[in-house]
Short mmCIF file of C-alpha atoms in Angstrom, two decimals:
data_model
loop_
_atom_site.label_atom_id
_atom_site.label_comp_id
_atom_site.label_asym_id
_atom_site.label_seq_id
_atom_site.Cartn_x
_atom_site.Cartn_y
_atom_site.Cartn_z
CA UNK R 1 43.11 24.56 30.11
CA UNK R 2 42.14 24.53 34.24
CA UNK R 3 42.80 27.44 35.98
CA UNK R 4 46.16 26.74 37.59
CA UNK R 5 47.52 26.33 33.80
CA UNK R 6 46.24 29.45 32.55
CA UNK R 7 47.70 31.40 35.85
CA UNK R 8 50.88 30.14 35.21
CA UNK R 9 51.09 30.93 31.78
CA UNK R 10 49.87 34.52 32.33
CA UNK R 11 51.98 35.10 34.88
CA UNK R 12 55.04 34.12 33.27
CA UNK R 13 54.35 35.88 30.22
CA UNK R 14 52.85 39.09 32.33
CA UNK R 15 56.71 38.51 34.11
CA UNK R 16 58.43 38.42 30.75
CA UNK R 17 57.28 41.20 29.64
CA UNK R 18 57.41 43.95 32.67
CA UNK R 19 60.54 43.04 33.46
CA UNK R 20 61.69 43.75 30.15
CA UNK R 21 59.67 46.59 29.29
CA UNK R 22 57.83 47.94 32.59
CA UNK R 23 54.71 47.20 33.96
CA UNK R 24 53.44 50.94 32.55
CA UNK R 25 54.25 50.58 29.15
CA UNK R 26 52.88 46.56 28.87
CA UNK R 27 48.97 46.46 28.40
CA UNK R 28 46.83 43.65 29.37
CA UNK R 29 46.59 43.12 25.03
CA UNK R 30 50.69 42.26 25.55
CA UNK R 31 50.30 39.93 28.19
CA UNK R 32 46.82 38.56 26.19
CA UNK R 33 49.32 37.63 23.31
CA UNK R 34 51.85 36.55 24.92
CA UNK R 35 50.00 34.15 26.92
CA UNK R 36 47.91 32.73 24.50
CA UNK R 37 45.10 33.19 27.40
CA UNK R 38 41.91 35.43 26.42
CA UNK R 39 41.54 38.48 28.17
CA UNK R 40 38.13 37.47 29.73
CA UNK R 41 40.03 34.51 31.38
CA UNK R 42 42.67 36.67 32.41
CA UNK R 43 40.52 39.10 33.87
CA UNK R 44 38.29 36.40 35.33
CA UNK R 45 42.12 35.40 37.05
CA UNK R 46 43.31 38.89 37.68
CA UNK R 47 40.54 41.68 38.46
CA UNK R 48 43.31 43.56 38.13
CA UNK R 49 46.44 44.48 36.79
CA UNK R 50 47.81 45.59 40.39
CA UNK R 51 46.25 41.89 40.65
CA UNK R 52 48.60 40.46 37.73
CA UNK R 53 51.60 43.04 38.94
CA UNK R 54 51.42 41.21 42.90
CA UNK R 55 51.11 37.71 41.18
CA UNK R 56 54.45 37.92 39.24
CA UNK R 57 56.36 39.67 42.24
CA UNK R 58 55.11 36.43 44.30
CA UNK R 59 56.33 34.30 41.64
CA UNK R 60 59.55 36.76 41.22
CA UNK R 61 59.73 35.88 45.27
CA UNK R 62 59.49 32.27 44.36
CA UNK R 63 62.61 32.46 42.14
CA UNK R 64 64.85 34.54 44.47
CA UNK R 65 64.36 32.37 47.32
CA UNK R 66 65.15 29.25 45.39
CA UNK R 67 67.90 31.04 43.69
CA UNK R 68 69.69 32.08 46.81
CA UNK R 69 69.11 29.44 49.01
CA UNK R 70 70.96 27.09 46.44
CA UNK R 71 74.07 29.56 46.12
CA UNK R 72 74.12 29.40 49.70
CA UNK R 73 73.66 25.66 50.52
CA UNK R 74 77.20 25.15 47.80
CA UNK R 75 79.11 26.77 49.93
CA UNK R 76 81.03 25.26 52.83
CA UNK R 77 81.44 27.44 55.97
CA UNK R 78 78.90 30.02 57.75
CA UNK R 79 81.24 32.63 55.98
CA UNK R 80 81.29 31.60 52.82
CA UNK R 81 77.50 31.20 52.90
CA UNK R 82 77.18 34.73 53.80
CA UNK R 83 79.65 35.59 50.61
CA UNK R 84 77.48 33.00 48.55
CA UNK R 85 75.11 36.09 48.17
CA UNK R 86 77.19 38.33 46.43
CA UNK R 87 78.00 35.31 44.40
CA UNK R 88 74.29 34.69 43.34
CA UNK R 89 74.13 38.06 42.47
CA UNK R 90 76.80 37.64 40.17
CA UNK R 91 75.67 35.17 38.30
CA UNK R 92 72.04 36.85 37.78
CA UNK R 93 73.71 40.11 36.72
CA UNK R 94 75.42 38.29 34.13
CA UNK R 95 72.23 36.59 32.52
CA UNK R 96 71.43 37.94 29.36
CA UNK R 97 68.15 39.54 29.99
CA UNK R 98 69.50 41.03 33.00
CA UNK R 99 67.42 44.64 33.54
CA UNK R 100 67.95 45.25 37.54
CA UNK R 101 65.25 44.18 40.34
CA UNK R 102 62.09 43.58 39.10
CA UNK R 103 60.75 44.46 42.98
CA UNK R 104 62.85 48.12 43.01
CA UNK R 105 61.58 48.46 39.04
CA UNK R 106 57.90 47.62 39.90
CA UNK R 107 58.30 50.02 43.11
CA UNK R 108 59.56 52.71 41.46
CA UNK R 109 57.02 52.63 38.77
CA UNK R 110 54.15 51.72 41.24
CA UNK R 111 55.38 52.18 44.90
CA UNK R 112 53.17 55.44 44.68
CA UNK R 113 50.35 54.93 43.60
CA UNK R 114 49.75 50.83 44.07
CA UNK R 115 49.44 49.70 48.03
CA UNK R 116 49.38 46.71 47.39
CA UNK R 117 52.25 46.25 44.81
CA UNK R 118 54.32 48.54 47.26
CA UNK R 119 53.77 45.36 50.44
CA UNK R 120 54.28 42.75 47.82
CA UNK R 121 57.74 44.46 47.36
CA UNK R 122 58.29 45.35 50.91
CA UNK R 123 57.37 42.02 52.15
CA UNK R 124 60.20 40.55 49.43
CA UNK R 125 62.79 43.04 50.81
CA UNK R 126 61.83 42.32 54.52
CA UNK R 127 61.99 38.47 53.71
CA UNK R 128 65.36 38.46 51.94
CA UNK R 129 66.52 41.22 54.92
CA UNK R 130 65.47 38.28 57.44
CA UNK R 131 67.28 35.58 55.46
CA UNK R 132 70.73 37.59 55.65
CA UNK R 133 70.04 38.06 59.31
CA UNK R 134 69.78 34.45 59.54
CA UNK R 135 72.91 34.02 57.45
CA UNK R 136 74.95 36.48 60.30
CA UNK R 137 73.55 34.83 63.17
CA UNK R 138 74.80 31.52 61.92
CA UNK R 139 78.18 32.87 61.44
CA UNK R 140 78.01 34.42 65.42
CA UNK R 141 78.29 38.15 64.16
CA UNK R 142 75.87 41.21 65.45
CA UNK R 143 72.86 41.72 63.70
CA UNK R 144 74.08 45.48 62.55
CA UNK R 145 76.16 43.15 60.22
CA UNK R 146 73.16 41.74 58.51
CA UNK R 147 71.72 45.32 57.59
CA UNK R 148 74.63 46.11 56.30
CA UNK R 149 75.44 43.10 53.95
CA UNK R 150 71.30 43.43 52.64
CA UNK R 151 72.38 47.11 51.86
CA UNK R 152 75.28 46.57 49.80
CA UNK R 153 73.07 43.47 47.56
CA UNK R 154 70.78 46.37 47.30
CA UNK R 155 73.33 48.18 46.31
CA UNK R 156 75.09 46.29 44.03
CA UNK R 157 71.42 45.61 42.00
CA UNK R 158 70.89 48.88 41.30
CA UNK R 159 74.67 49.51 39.93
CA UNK R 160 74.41 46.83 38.03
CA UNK R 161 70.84 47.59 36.12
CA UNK R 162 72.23 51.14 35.82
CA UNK R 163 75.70 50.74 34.73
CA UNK R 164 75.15 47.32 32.32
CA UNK R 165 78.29 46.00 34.44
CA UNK R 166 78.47 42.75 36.66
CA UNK R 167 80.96 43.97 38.39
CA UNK R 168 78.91 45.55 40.75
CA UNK R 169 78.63 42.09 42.42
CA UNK R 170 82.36 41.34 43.22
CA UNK R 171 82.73 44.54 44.45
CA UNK R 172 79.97 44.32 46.77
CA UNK R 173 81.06 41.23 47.72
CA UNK R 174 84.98 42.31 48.61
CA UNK R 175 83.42 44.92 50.45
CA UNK R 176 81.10 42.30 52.98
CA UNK R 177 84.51 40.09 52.89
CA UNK R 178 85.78 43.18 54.25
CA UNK R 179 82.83 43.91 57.06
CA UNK R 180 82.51 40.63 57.70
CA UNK R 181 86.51 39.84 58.34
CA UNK R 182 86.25 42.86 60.31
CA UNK R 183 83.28 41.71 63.05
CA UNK R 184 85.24 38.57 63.18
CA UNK R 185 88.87 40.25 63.92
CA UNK R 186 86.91 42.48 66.49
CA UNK R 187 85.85 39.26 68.26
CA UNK R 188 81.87 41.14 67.87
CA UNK R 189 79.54 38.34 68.31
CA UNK R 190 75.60 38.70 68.54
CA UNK R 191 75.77 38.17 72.56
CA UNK R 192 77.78 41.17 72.69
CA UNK R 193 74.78 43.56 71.15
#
């Protein structure tokens, strides 16, 4: 097996398992089995498990991104694209394996004490913060509208991995409806910022 191979495969199982059991509570044995990779190979791959931990948030970041920009794409007008989120979310919360954000759940078991997991999670935030931003600027609305949409998929992700219920993602998304209808009825467009 070349090295690519064996990445992949300890990555996904290292994901697998923290996300459904926390990065504190998996040891590198877990992963080890899970992978079918030895744990000299994995080491020789990962020096560390902060190592492993950044690997499967940058492959976590790999999903999101292709996640979202396909809910977004489906839909037809700047509007709806900027709804589309909420919509994504939705259909995540609703997967069976469902536990919350693996980038709030690996900062708030990490975000402490790991630099470098805390960027890796930081960075994902800032990215998917930037995306929205390009979402509102599309649609004409200030940037203040942006910040506020990112906060209420925040939101909504923690609600959901707290509460067990999906809902959390329609009602975040009646309430961007709501902010966004309400930039629009204002006539509040980014030139006016």
């Amino acid at each position: 097996m070349d090295d690519e191979t064996a990445r992949d495969q300890v990555v996904t199982a290292a994901d697998r398992l923290f996300y459904a059991h926390g990065v504190h509570a998996v040891g590198m044995d877990a992963v080890r089995a899970e992978a079918q990779v030895s744990l000299k190979r994995i080491y020789s791959l990962f020096p560390s498990k902060d190592d492993l931990v950044v690997a499967v948030l940058h492959h976590r970041t790999e999903q999101w991104a292709t996640g979202l920009e396909a809910a977004v794409r489906a839909a037809a007008t700047p509007r709806d694209r900027l709804l589309a989120v909420f919509d994504f979310l939705d259909a995540w919360f609703r997967e069976d394996d469902f536990r919350g954000c693996a980038f709030i759940n690996s900062f708030g078991e990490l975000g402490a004490t790991s630099p470098a997991v805390a960027e890796a999670v930081r960075a994902q935030k800032a990215a998917f913060q930037e995306y929205v931003l390009g979402l509102v600027r599309e649609e004409g609305l200030p940037d203040v509208v942006a910040a506020q949409l990112a906060i209420l998929a925040e939101g909504a992700q923690t609600t959901a991995a707290i509460s067990g219920d999906p809902a959390a993602a329609a009602q975040a998304r009646e309430a961007a409806a709501v902010l966004v209808d309400a930039a629009l009825a204002r006539g509040e467009h980014a030139s006016t910022v």
